Short mmCIF file of C-alpha atoms in Angstrom, two decimals:
data_model
loop_
_atom_site.label_atom_id
_atom_site.label_comp_id
_atom_site.label_asym_id
_atom_site.label_seq_id
_atom_site.Cartn_x
_atom_site.Cartn_y
_atom_site.Cartn_z
CA MET A 26 -51.30 26.42 23.71
CA PRO A 27 -50.12 28.32 26.81
CA ASN A 28 -47.31 30.18 24.92
CA CYS A 29 -49.44 31.09 21.91
CA LYS A 30 -49.78 34.87 21.59
CA PHE A 31 -52.72 34.54 19.19
CA ASN A 32 -56.26 34.57 20.55
CA SER A 33 -57.08 31.41 18.61
CA PRO A 34 -55.10 28.22 19.34
CA THR A 35 -56.10 27.07 15.86
CA ILE A 36 -53.75 29.67 14.33
CA CYS A 37 -50.87 28.37 16.46
CA ASP A 38 -51.63 24.78 15.55
CA ALA A 39 -51.65 25.58 11.83
CA ARG A 40 -48.38 27.49 12.06
CA HIS A 41 -46.64 24.70 14.01
CA ILE A 42 -47.91 22.10 11.57
CA LYS A 43 -46.54 24.22 8.74
CA GLU A 44 -43.16 24.41 10.51
CA LEU A 45 -43.05 20.64 11.01
CA GLU A 46 -43.89 20.08 7.34
CA THR A 47 -41.11 22.46 6.35
CA LEU A 48 -38.60 20.71 8.61
CA ALA A 49 -39.67 17.31 7.25
CA GLU A 50 -39.15 18.47 3.66
CA ILE A 51 -35.74 19.91 4.53
CA ALA A 52 -34.79 16.61 6.23
CA ARG A 53 -35.80 14.67 3.11
CA ASN A 54 -33.63 16.92 0.96
CA LEU A 55 -30.65 16.60 3.30
CA SER A 56 -30.91 12.82 3.33
CA SER A 57 -30.64 12.62 -0.46
CA ARG A 58 -27.37 11.51 -2.06
CA THR A 59 -26.98 14.60 -4.26
CA GLN A 60 -24.08 17.06 -4.04
CA GLN A 61 -23.87 19.37 -1.03
CA GLU A 62 -24.30 22.57 -3.04
CA GLU A 63 -27.44 21.22 -4.72
CA VAL A 64 -28.93 20.09 -1.39
CA LEU A 65 -28.30 23.49 0.24
CA HIS A 66 -29.99 25.24 -2.70
CA GLU A 67 -33.05 23.05 -2.12
CA VAL A 68 -33.04 24.01 1.58
CA ILE A 69 -33.07 27.72 0.61
CA ASP A 70 -35.87 27.08 -1.87
CA VAL A 71 -38.02 25.29 0.75
CA LEU A 72 -37.50 28.10 3.27
CA GLU A 73 -38.44 30.86 0.86
CA LYS A 74 -41.57 29.02 -0.26
CA SER A 75 -42.88 28.03 3.15
CA ARG A 76 -41.83 30.79 5.58
CA ARG A 77 -42.30 33.88 3.42
CA VAL A 78 -38.68 34.87 3.74
CA GLN A 79 -36.48 36.42 1.04
CA ARG A 80 -32.89 36.27 -0.05
CA GLY A 81 -32.04 33.15 1.93
CA THR A 82 -28.26 32.64 1.94
CA ILE A 83 -26.01 29.89 3.27
CA MET A 84 -22.34 30.78 3.66
CA LEU A 85 -19.59 28.36 4.66
CA LEU A 86 -16.13 28.95 6.09
CA THR A 87 -13.20 28.63 3.69
CA ALA A 88 -10.59 25.91 4.23
CA ASP A 89 -8.15 28.38 5.80
CA GLY A 90 -10.83 29.55 8.26
CA ARG A 91 -10.36 33.23 7.35
CA GLU A 92 -13.69 34.17 5.75
CA LEU A 93 -17.20 33.09 4.80
CA ARG A 94 -18.11 32.54 1.17
CA VAL A 95 -21.52 32.01 -0.40
CA GLU A 96 -22.37 28.32 -0.77
CA ALA A 97 -26.08 28.48 -1.65
CA VAL A 98 -28.35 31.37 -2.73
CA LYS A 99 -31.22 31.62 -5.15
CA ASP A 100 -29.74 34.55 -7.07
CA GLN A 101 -26.73 33.05 -8.87
CA LYS A 102 -25.33 36.51 -9.59
CA VAL A 103 -24.72 36.89 -5.86
CA GLN A 104 -22.71 33.67 -5.72
CA ARG A 105 -20.54 34.70 -8.66
CA ALA A 106 -20.08 38.32 -7.57
CA GLU A 107 -16.62 39.53 -6.59
CA GLY A 108 -16.21 40.33 -2.91
CA ALA A 109 -19.12 38.06 -1.93
CA ALA A 110 -17.44 37.18 1.36
CA TYR A 111 -17.30 38.23 5.01
CA ARG A 112 -14.33 38.12 7.37
CA ARG A 113 -14.66 37.53 11.10
CA GLY A 114 -16.35 40.45 12.83
CA GLU A 115 -17.22 42.14 9.54
CA GLY A 116 -20.87 43.22 9.40
CA ILE A 117 -23.67 41.28 11.07
CA THR A 118 -22.74 38.04 9.28
CA GLY A 119 -19.09 38.35 10.30
CA LEU A 120 -20.20 39.06 13.87
CA VAL A 121 -22.25 35.84 13.96
CA LEU A 122 -19.19 33.93 12.67
CA ASP A 123 -16.97 35.52 15.30
CA THR A 124 -19.30 35.09 18.32
CA GLY A 125 -21.15 31.94 17.32
CA GLU A 126 -24.42 33.58 18.46
CA PRO A 127 -27.49 34.34 16.28
CA ALA A 128 -28.32 37.95 15.39
CA VAL A 129 -31.67 39.64 14.75
CA VAL A 130 -31.88 43.05 13.05
CA PRO A 131 -35.46 44.39 13.43
CA LEU A 132 -34.94 47.12 10.81
CA VAL A 133 -32.07 46.91 8.35
CA SER A 134 -32.09 50.65 7.55
CA ASP A 135 -31.47 51.52 11.23
CA GLU A 136 -28.48 49.14 11.76
CA PRO A 137 -25.13 50.86 11.07
CA ARG A 138 -23.19 47.57 11.20
CA PHE A 139 -25.28 46.04 8.42
CA LYS A 140 -23.14 45.91 5.27
CA GLY A 141 -25.67 44.65 2.71
CA ARG A 142 -22.79 43.45 0.55
CA LEU A 143 -24.44 40.45 -1.11
CA HIS A 144 -27.94 41.47 -2.14
CA THR A 145 -29.57 44.52 -3.70
CA ARG A 146 -32.45 45.67 -1.52
CA SER A 147 -35.22 48.24 -2.11
CA ASP A 148 -36.32 50.90 0.34
CA GLU A 149 -39.15 48.85 1.90
CA PRO A 150 -38.77 48.12 5.63
CA LEU A 151 -36.95 44.81 6.06
CA SER A 152 -35.75 42.69 8.95
CA PHE A 153 -32.63 40.49 8.85
CA ILE A 154 -31.90 37.28 10.73
CA CYS A 155 -28.58 35.41 10.73
CA VAL A 156 -27.90 32.17 12.66
CA PRO A 157 -24.65 30.20 12.97
CA ILE A 158 -24.06 26.75 11.45
CA LYS A 159 -22.02 24.88 14.05
CA VAL A 160 -20.08 21.62 13.91
CA GLU A 161 -18.89 20.41 17.32
CA GLN A 162 -19.18 23.91 18.86
CA ALA A 163 -17.16 25.47 16.04
CA THR A 164 -18.96 27.86 13.69
CA VAL A 165 -18.42 26.71 10.11
CA GLY A 166 -21.03 28.84 8.36
CA THR A 167 -24.14 30.98 8.58
CA LEU A 168 -27.76 30.88 7.45
CA SER A 169 -29.36 34.30 6.86
CA VAL A 170 -32.71 35.54 5.52
CA ASP A 171 -34.56 38.79 4.89
CA CYS A 172 -38.22 39.16 5.82
CA ASP A 173 -40.82 41.91 6.06
CA ALA A 174 -40.34 44.13 9.11
CA GLN A 175 -42.36 42.70 12.02
CA PRO A 176 -42.46 42.69 15.83
CA GLU A 177 -39.35 41.39 17.61
CA ASP A 178 -41.27 38.49 19.19
CA ASP A 179 -42.10 37.16 15.74
CA LEU A 180 -38.52 37.70 14.59
CA TYR A 181 -37.06 35.79 17.52
CA GLU A 182 -39.50 32.96 16.96
CA LEU A 183 -38.38 32.82 13.32
CA MET A 184 -34.78 32.92 14.53
CA ARG A 185 -35.35 29.85 16.70
CA PHE A 186 -36.87 28.01 13.74
CA LEU A 187 -33.92 28.94 11.53
CA SER A 188 -31.55 27.73 14.26
CA ILE A 189 -33.16 24.28 14.00
CA VAL A 190 -32.67 24.34 10.22
CA ALA A 191 -29.04 25.44 10.73
CA THR A 192 -28.45 22.49 13.06
CA MET A 193 -29.81 20.11 10.42
CA VAL A 194 -27.55 21.69 7.80
CA ALA A 195 -24.58 21.45 10.20
CA ASN A 196 -25.11 17.71 10.65
CA ASP A 197 -25.16 17.27 6.86
CA VAL A 198 -22.02 19.39 6.44
CA MET A 199 -20.23 17.40 9.15
CA ALA A 200 -21.23 14.03 7.63
CA ARG A 201 -20.11 15.07 4.17
CA ARG A 202 -16.89 16.56 5.52
CA THR A 203 -16.10 13.35 7.43
CA ALA A 204 -16.83 11.23 4.36
CA ARG A 205 -14.63 13.47 2.22
CA MET A 206 -11.77 13.30 4.72
CA GLU A 207 -12.04 9.51 4.90
CA ARG A 208 -12.09 9.27 1.11
CA GLU A 209 -9.07 11.56 0.80
CA ALA A 210 -7.24 9.56 3.47
CA LEU A 211 -7.97 6.31 1.64
CA GLU A 212 -6.86 7.80 -1.67
CA SER A 213 -3.67 9.10 -0.07
CA GLU A 214 -2.96 5.72 1.54
CA ASN A 215 -3.68 3.98 -1.74
CA LEU A 216 -1.21 6.22 -3.55
CA ARG A 217 1.38 5.67 -0.82
CA LEU A 218 1.02 1.89 -0.96
CA ARG A 219 1.17 1.87 -4.75
CA SER A 220 4.29 4.04 -4.59
CA GLU A 221 5.87 1.61 -2.11
CA MET A 222 4.96 -1.35 -4.29
CA ARG A 223 6.50 0.33 -7.33
CA GLU A 224 9.68 1.07 -5.40
CA LYS A 225 9.84 -2.39 -3.87
CA PHE A 226 9.43 -4.35 -7.07
CA GLN A 227 11.24 -2.24 -9.62
CA PRO A 228 14.30 -3.95 -11.14
CA LYS A 229 16.64 -1.35 -9.68
CA ASN A 230 15.76 -2.68 -6.23
CA MET A 231 16.53 -6.29 -7.10
CA ILE A 232 19.73 -7.50 -5.47
CA GLY A 233 22.59 -8.59 -7.69
CA ASN A 234 25.37 -7.06 -9.77
CA SER A 235 26.53 -10.18 -11.59
CA SER A 236 26.46 -10.32 -15.38
CA HIS A 237 23.70 -12.94 -15.19
CA MET A 238 21.43 -10.57 -13.26
CA HIS A 239 22.19 -7.65 -15.56
CA ASP A 240 20.94 -9.80 -18.40
CA VAL A 241 17.73 -10.40 -16.45
CA TYR A 242 17.32 -6.63 -15.79
CA THR A 243 17.73 -5.93 -19.49
CA ARG A 244 15.05 -8.48 -20.38
CA ILE A 245 12.65 -6.98 -17.80
CA HIS A 246 13.21 -3.50 -19.24
CA GLN A 247 12.61 -4.74 -22.78
CA VAL A 248 9.26 -6.40 -22.06
CA ALA A 249 7.78 -4.37 -19.17
CA GLU A 250 6.06 -1.65 -21.22
CA THR A 251 4.37 -4.12 -23.57
CA ASP A 252 1.50 -6.60 -23.09
CA THR A 253 3.62 -9.51 -24.34
CA THR A 254 3.16 -12.85 -22.57
CA VAL A 255 6.25 -13.76 -20.52
CA LEU A 256 7.54 -17.15 -19.40
CA ILE A 257 9.96 -17.00 -16.45
CA ARG A 258 12.10 -20.12 -16.07
CA GLY A 259 14.54 -21.11 -13.39
CA GLU A 260 15.09 -23.36 -10.41
CA SER A 261 12.92 -23.14 -7.32
CA GLY A 262 13.85 -20.25 -5.06
CA THR A 263 15.55 -18.08 -7.69
CA GLY A 264 12.98 -15.25 -7.43
CA LYS A 265 10.57 -15.80 -10.32
CA GLU A 266 7.71 -14.08 -8.50
CA LEU A 267 9.93 -11.06 -7.86
CA VAL A 268 10.68 -10.77 -11.58
CA ALA A 269 6.96 -11.03 -12.42
CA SER A 270 6.23 -8.28 -9.90
CA ALA A 271 8.98 -6.10 -11.38
CA ILE A 272 7.49 -6.49 -14.86
CA HIS A 273 3.98 -5.62 -13.68
CA TYR A 274 4.93 -2.58 -11.57
CA SER A 275 7.11 -1.21 -14.38
CA SER A 276 4.32 -1.51 -16.93
CA ALA A 277 1.33 0.61 -17.90
CA ARG A 278 -0.82 -1.83 -15.90
CA ALA A 279 0.91 -0.95 -12.63
CA ASP A 280 -2.23 0.72 -11.21
CA LYS A 281 -4.33 -2.38 -11.91
CA PRO A 282 -4.37 -5.67 -9.94
CA PHE A 283 -1.42 -8.06 -9.81
CA VAL A 284 -2.98 -11.47 -9.10
CA LYS A 285 -0.88 -14.53 -8.27
CA VAL A 286 -1.98 -18.16 -8.62
CA ASN A 287 0.14 -21.11 -7.48
CA CYS A 288 -0.96 -23.81 -9.89
CA ALA A 289 0.79 -26.61 -8.01
CA ALA A 290 -1.19 -25.99 -4.82
CA LEU A 291 -4.61 -26.93 -6.29
CA ASN A 292 -6.08 -30.01 -7.91
CA GLU A 293 -7.64 -29.92 -11.38
CA ASN A 294 -11.22 -29.07 -10.34
CA LEU A 295 -10.21 -26.44 -7.81
CA LEU A 296 -7.70 -24.87 -10.19
CA GLU A 297 -10.28 -24.43 -12.95
CA SER A 298 -12.70 -22.79 -10.50
CA GLU A 299 -9.88 -20.68 -9.04
CA LEU A 300 -8.91 -19.37 -12.46
CA PHE A 301 -12.26 -18.87 -14.17
CA GLY A 302 -14.77 -18.78 -11.29
CA HIS A 303 -17.98 -20.79 -11.08
CA GLU A 304 -21.73 -20.35 -11.06
CA LYS A 305 -23.93 -21.19 -8.13
CA GLY A 306 -24.75 -24.92 -8.18
CA ALA A 307 -22.07 -25.72 -10.79
CA PHE A 308 -20.82 -28.55 -8.58
CA THR A 309 -21.28 -29.94 -5.09
CA GLY A 310 -20.35 -27.24 -2.62
CA ALA A 311 -20.80 -24.33 -5.05
CA LEU A 312 -23.25 -22.49 -2.80
CA GLN A 313 -22.81 -19.13 -4.50
CA THR A 314 -21.37 -17.57 -7.62
CA ARG A 315 -17.64 -16.87 -7.41
CA ILE A 316 -15.48 -14.74 -9.67
CA GLY A 317 -12.18 -16.25 -10.80
CA ARG A 318 -8.65 -14.92 -10.74
CA VAL A 319 -8.85 -14.01 -14.43
CA GLN A 320 -11.74 -11.65 -13.71
CA GLU A 321 -10.06 -10.43 -10.54
CA ALA A 322 -7.00 -9.44 -12.59
CA GLU A 323 -9.05 -7.54 -15.18
CA GLY A 324 -6.95 -4.76 -16.65
CA GLY A 325 -3.87 -5.98 -14.77
CA THR A 326 -1.54 -8.96 -14.70
CA LEU A 327 -2.19 -12.63 -13.91
CA PHE A 328 0.88 -14.48 -12.64
CA LEU A 329 0.64 -18.26 -13.04
CA ASP A 330 3.34 -19.91 -10.96
CA GLU A 331 4.31 -23.55 -11.67
CA ILE A 332 2.37 -23.61 -14.93
CA GLY A 333 3.91 -26.98 -15.75
CA ASP A 334 1.50 -28.58 -13.25
CA PHE A 335 -1.64 -27.62 -15.24
CA SER A 336 -3.97 -30.49 -16.11
CA PRO A 337 -4.73 -31.11 -19.83
CA THR A 338 -8.29 -29.74 -19.45
CA THR A 339 -7.11 -26.53 -17.79
CA GLN A 340 -4.39 -26.17 -20.43
CA VAL A 341 -7.05 -26.09 -23.16
CA LYS A 342 -9.04 -23.39 -21.37
CA LEU A 343 -5.94 -21.32 -20.70
CA LEU A 344 -4.98 -21.60 -24.36
CA ARG A 345 -8.35 -20.10 -25.24
CA VAL A 346 -7.73 -17.16 -22.92
CA LEU A 347 -4.37 -16.54 -24.58
CA GLN A 348 -5.64 -16.89 -28.15
CA GLU A 349 -9.14 -15.39 -28.03
CA ARG A 350 -9.05 -13.43 -24.76
CA THR A 351 -12.30 -15.09 -23.68
CA TYR A 352 -13.28 -17.60 -21.00
CA GLU A 353 -16.30 -19.22 -19.34
CA ARG A 354 -17.04 -19.78 -15.68
CA VAL A 355 -17.48 -23.35 -14.51
CA GLY A 356 -21.16 -24.22 -15.00
CA SER A 357 -21.82 -21.36 -17.45
CA ASN A 358 -21.95 -21.01 -21.24
CA GLU A 359 -21.58 -17.24 -21.17
CA GLN A 360 -18.38 -16.03 -22.80
CA ARG A 361 -16.53 -13.31 -20.94
CA LYS A 362 -13.82 -11.01 -22.19
CA ALA A 363 -10.42 -11.14 -20.47
CA ASN A 364 -8.24 -8.04 -20.58
CA VAL A 365 -5.28 -9.47 -18.67
CA ARG A 366 -1.58 -9.89 -19.24
CA ILE A 367 -0.30 -13.40 -18.58
CA ILE A 368 3.06 -14.00 -16.92
CA ALA A 369 3.85 -17.67 -16.34
CA ALA A 370 6.66 -19.30 -14.40
CA THR A 371 7.96 -22.82 -13.99
CA ASN A 372 10.96 -24.74 -12.70
CA ALA A 373 10.00 -27.79 -14.77
CA ASN A 374 11.49 -28.84 -18.10
CA LEU A 375 8.51 -28.12 -20.35
CA GLU A 376 10.23 -29.61 -23.40
CA GLU A 377 10.40 -32.98 -21.61
CA LYS A 378 6.75 -32.66 -20.59
CA ILE A 379 5.83 -32.01 -24.23
CA ALA A 380 7.72 -35.16 -25.25
CA GLU A 381 5.82 -37.08 -22.57
CA ASN A 382 2.47 -35.63 -23.82
CA SER A 383 1.76 -34.10 -20.42
CA PHE A 384 2.02 -30.50 -21.66
CA ARG A 385 0.47 -29.10 -24.84
CA GLN A 386 2.94 -27.94 -27.45
CA ASP A 387 0.62 -25.18 -28.74
CA LEU A 388 0.23 -23.81 -25.20
CA PHE A 389 4.01 -23.80 -24.79
CA TYR A 390 4.38 -21.68 -27.91
CA ARG A 391 1.73 -19.28 -26.65
CA ILE A 392 3.35 -18.71 -23.26
CA ASN A 393 6.95 -18.84 -24.46
CA VAL A 394 6.68 -15.60 -26.44
CA PHE A 395 9.30 -13.81 -24.32
CA PRO A 396 11.28 -16.15 -22.06
CA ILE A 397 13.37 -14.93 -19.12
CA TYR A 398 15.86 -17.34 -17.55
CA LEU A 399 16.77 -16.80 -13.90
CA PRO A 400 20.23 -18.10 -12.99
CA ALA A 401 20.81 -20.39 -10.02
CA LEU A 402 22.59 -18.78 -7.07
CA ARG A 403 25.60 -21.12 -7.43
CA THR A 404 26.25 -19.64 -10.90
CA ARG A 405 26.33 -16.06 -9.63
CA LYS A 406 28.37 -16.27 -6.46
CA ASP A 407 29.40 -12.63 -6.84
CA ASP A 408 25.91 -11.76 -5.57
CA ILE A 409 26.06 -13.90 -2.42
CA LEU A 410 27.66 -11.18 -0.26
CA LEU A 411 25.22 -8.52 -1.51
CA LEU A 412 22.27 -10.76 -0.76
CA THR A 413 23.75 -11.74 2.61
CA ASN A 414 24.15 -8.11 3.70
CA PHE A 415 20.62 -7.30 2.54
CA PHE A 416 19.04 -10.19 4.45
CA MET A 417 21.25 -9.52 7.49
CA GLN A 418 19.98 -5.93 7.72
CA LYS A 419 16.41 -7.05 7.08
CA TYR A 420 16.30 -9.61 9.89
CA SER A 421 18.40 -7.51 12.26
CA THR A 422 15.71 -4.84 11.99
CA GLN A 423 12.88 -7.34 12.33
CA MET A 424 14.38 -9.02 15.41
CA GLU A 425 15.62 -5.70 16.85
CA VAL A 426 19.17 -7.00 17.29
CA LYS A 427 22.44 -5.35 16.29
CA ILE A 428 24.58 -7.48 13.98
CA ARG A 429 27.83 -5.62 13.26
CA ARG A 430 29.38 -7.98 10.75
CA ILE A 431 29.78 -11.51 9.47
CA SER A 432 33.07 -13.30 10.10
CA THR A 433 35.46 -14.42 7.37
CA PRO A 434 35.01 -18.15 8.10
CA ALA A 435 31.24 -17.68 7.84
CA ILE A 436 31.67 -15.88 4.51
CA ASN A 437 33.90 -18.69 3.26
CA MET A 438 31.28 -21.23 4.24
CA LEU A 439 28.56 -19.27 2.39
CA MET A 440 30.73 -19.04 -0.72
CA ALA A 441 31.67 -22.74 -0.63
CA TYR A 442 28.08 -24.00 -0.33
CA HIS A 443 26.26 -25.11 -3.50
CA TRP A 444 22.82 -23.59 -2.57
CA PRO A 445 20.32 -26.11 -3.97
CA GLY A 446 17.49 -23.92 -2.61
CA ASN A 447 18.95 -20.78 -4.21
CA VAL A 448 18.08 -17.29 -2.87
CA ARG A 449 15.21 -18.57 -0.73
CA GLU A 450 17.58 -20.95 1.07
CA LEU A 451 20.13 -18.15 1.55
CA GLU A 452 17.46 -15.93 3.10
CA ASN A 453 16.41 -18.67 5.52
CA THR A 454 20.07 -19.30 6.36
CA ILE A 455 20.73 -15.66 7.24
CA GLU A 456 17.55 -15.46 9.32
CA TYR A 457 18.80 -18.46 11.32
CA ALA A 458 22.30 -16.97 11.63
CA VAL A 459 21.01 -13.57 12.86
CA LEU A 460 19.05 -15.37 15.55
CA MET A 461 22.10 -17.40 16.60
CA GLY A 462 24.60 -14.52 16.44
CA LYS A 463 22.64 -11.88 18.32
CA GLU A 464 24.62 -12.39 21.55
CA ASP A 465 27.89 -10.80 20.40
CA GLY A 466 26.66 -9.03 17.24
CA VAL A 467 28.80 -11.17 14.93
CA ILE A 468 27.74 -14.03 12.68
CA HIS A 469 30.37 -16.76 13.03
CA GLY A 470 30.71 -19.96 11.05
CA HIS A 471 29.22 -21.95 13.91
CA ASP A 472 26.10 -19.72 13.78
CA LEU A 473 25.19 -21.06 10.34
CA PRO A 474 22.85 -24.05 9.95
CA PRO A 475 24.36 -27.57 10.15
CA THR A 476 23.95 -28.04 6.38
CA LEU A 477 26.58 -25.35 5.79
CA GLN A 478 29.15 -26.51 8.33
CA THR A 479 32.49 -27.18 6.64
CA PRO A 480 34.41 -30.37 7.46
CA VAL A 481 37.62 -28.52 8.51
CA ALA A 482 37.14 -28.44 12.24
CA ILE A 483 35.24 -31.69 12.20
CA ALA A 484 38.11 -33.49 10.54
CA ALA A 485 40.53 -31.88 12.99
CA THR A 486 38.59 -33.16 15.97
CA GLY A 487 37.71 -36.50 14.38
CA SER A 488 34.16 -36.27 15.70
CA ASN A 489 30.64 -35.45 14.58
CA HIS A 490 29.94 -31.75 14.07
CA HIS A 491 27.06 -31.83 16.58
CA THR A 492 29.40 -32.69 19.48
CA LEU A 493 30.61 -30.09 21.95
CA LYS A 494 34.24 -30.68 20.94
CA ALA A 495 33.51 -29.96 17.26
CA ARG A 496 31.51 -26.84 18.04
CA VAL A 497 34.28 -25.50 20.28
CA ALA A 498 36.81 -26.13 17.49
CA LEU A 499 34.68 -24.14 15.05
CA LEU A 500 34.40 -21.26 17.51
CA GLU A 501 38.19 -21.28 18.13
CA ARG A 502 38.87 -21.17 14.41
CA ASP A 503 36.52 -18.18 13.90
CA LEU A 504 38.05 -16.24 16.80
CA ILE A 505 41.65 -16.80 15.67
CA VAL A 506 40.96 -15.90 12.02
CA ASP A 507 39.06 -12.74 13.01
CA SER A 508 41.86 -11.66 15.36
CA LEU A 509 44.53 -12.25 12.72
CA LYS A 510 42.53 -10.20 10.21
CA ARG A 511 42.22 -7.28 12.63
CA HIS A 512 45.99 -7.32 13.17
CA LYS A 513 46.88 -7.82 9.50
CA GLY A 514 48.25 -11.32 10.08
CA THR A 515 50.55 -10.44 12.99
CA ILE A 516 50.54 -13.54 15.18
CA SER A 517 52.07 -11.84 18.25
CA ALA A 518 49.35 -9.14 18.26
CA ALA A 519 46.62 -11.74 17.83
CA ALA A 520 48.07 -13.78 20.69
CA ARG A 521 48.03 -10.74 23.01
CA GLU A 522 44.42 -9.98 22.11
CA LEU A 523 43.33 -13.59 22.66
CA GLY A 524 45.32 -13.93 25.91
CA ILE A 525 47.39 -16.90 24.78
CA THR A 526 51.00 -17.42 23.66
CA GLU A 527 52.31 -17.11 20.11
CA ARG A 528 53.22 -20.77 20.24
CA MET A 529 49.61 -21.66 21.04
CA VAL A 530 48.32 -19.52 18.15
CA ARG A 531 50.69 -21.26 15.71
CA TYR A 532 49.61 -24.65 17.06
CA LYS A 533 45.91 -23.77 16.58
CA ILE A 534 46.56 -22.51 13.02
CA GLN A 535 48.05 -25.88 12.16
CA LYS A 536 45.53 -28.02 14.05
CA LEU A 537 42.45 -26.19 12.78
CA ASP A 538 43.81 -26.11 9.23
CA ILE A 539 43.73 -22.32 8.91
CA ASP A 540 45.27 -21.39 5.56
CA TYR A 541 47.46 -18.65 6.95
CA GLU A 542 49.53 -18.17 3.79
CA THR A 543 46.49 -17.71 1.55
CA LEU A 544 44.78 -15.31 3.93
CA PHE A 545 47.75 -13.07 4.70
CA LYS A 546 50.47 -13.61 2.09
CA LYS A 547 49.37 -10.54 0.08
CA ARG A 548 49.85 -8.29 3.06
CA ARG A 549 53.22 -9.83 3.80
CA LYS A 550 54.42 -9.28 0.21
CA LYS A 551 53.61 -5.58 0.47
CA ARG A 552 56.14 -5.11 3.26
CA ALA A 553 59.40 -3.75 1.90
CA PRO A 554 62.48 -5.82 2.93
CA LYS A 555 64.85 -4.17 5.36
CA LYS A 556 68.22 -3.17 3.93
#
C-alpha cells in the first residue's frame, strides 16, 4: 500500500474493504425498483452506518433550476421545514451547486459562509463535506455530510469516497429522469392520438347535410352513450365502419379499444379462433396460446363487419356472448367474462337469410336491438358535392398538387351517375380525377374514370369514348362550358377568350349538345329589356 499513511497496511486493507462493501450495498439499493425518494433514504442510511458520518443529506435541483430542495435526509423534520432550500451561491451548498466542485470545511465553527440552515448542531467540533451530483456535466443536486473534526487528509479522502457515491446517485437520477420523460412523452402522445381519433370519428365530422344523414346523426347521438347493441345496415361502401367508429368514440368506452373484425374475410375455423382465441395445441398449427378479438376489446367495442357471413357454429357462440357475456377459447372449457359492446354491420338481407335457415332468428333479435340504416349515395345526391370537395382537398394534399376547382361538366357527370359503389366509389373516383387533372389544376369531365363518361360527346362523334376524337370532343365541351360560365353566357366574350369566332362557338354548342338555354336562361331573364 504505497499511498497508505498508516504504519500497518492491514488497517488500509480493512478500510478499503469496508468502503467496497459500502459501495456494493449502495449499488444494490440503487438497482432496486422502489421509488427514488425511498432509494435515496437508504443510501443515506448506509452511509451513516458504515462511514461514521452524521446528518447525511441529498438535495436535488427544482424543475425551474433555481434552488436545491431536500430530497432525502434521516431527520424528517428537516425535509418538512420551511426554508429548507439553497439558491445558487448561497452558503457552502449553494456554492457547490454554482461551481460544480466539491467543498470541504475542516471546522464548521470557523467558516463564515456556512449557513447551517437545515440541521441543528451542538457546539462539538464538526467538519462538513459537500459534493455535487452531476448528470452530463450539469449539477442537479448535492450530497453533504457532517463528521467529527479530523485532519484535512482524512477529510479529502472521505470527500473522494462521497464523490463516488454521488456519481452512482447521479446515474440513478438520470435513468429515472429519462424513464419519466419517456413515460410522459408516451402519455402525451397517447392523449393526442385519442383526441385526434375522437375528432376524426365524431358525427359532426361526418360529411353530409342531407335529411337522410341527419337522421343517421340523430340515431348515433341517441345510442352512443349507452351499451346497447347496434346493427348498422346499408349497401357496401356507404360508411358503416365510420358510423361504428363515431358511436364508439362518442361513448363512455372511448378510452378503451375499438376492435374491428371483417367476418367475410375468414373461414369458419379461423373466424372462431379470431373472435375467441385458442389454446396451445387446440388444432394443427396452434403452436401457442392466442387471445381473441373479444378479449382484445375488453372494456371497449367490438365491431363485427359483414355479420351475415357467420357460420351456424359461430352464430351460436356469438349468441352466448350477447346473452350471457361469457365465452370459451377454442380448445378450452374455461368460461371467460366478456365486457364488450357489440356493434354489427351487414349489407345482406338478414330476413331472407333467416327464411333460408342460414342465419339464426334469435341472433338477429339480439343484434337488431338498435338498427341504423345508412342511405345509398344515389338517394342523397345533395351530399355528392360536399363529399367531392372533401376528397378533392384530401388527395390534393396527399399528392401535393393544386386543384383549384372542378368543372361544371364534371359536376354534371358526378350528379348523373348512379354510384353502385356508394361513397367508397366516389372517393376512388376523385382520387383518380385529382391525378388526371393535376396539369392545369382543374378537374374536367374527361378526367373522370371511363365508367362516368356521359354519352353526349360520344354520340356527337359517333365513335367509342376511348378514341382520340371522342376525348378531344369531351375536352372541347368542357372548355366552352367553363368559358361561357365565366362570361355569364356571353358568346362573344367566350369566343374572344377561346380565340375562335362567335360562329364557331355557336356551331360547337349545337354539335356537342351543350344545353345553352338551361345553363344560362336564368341570367338572361334577369336582364331588364331596353326601352
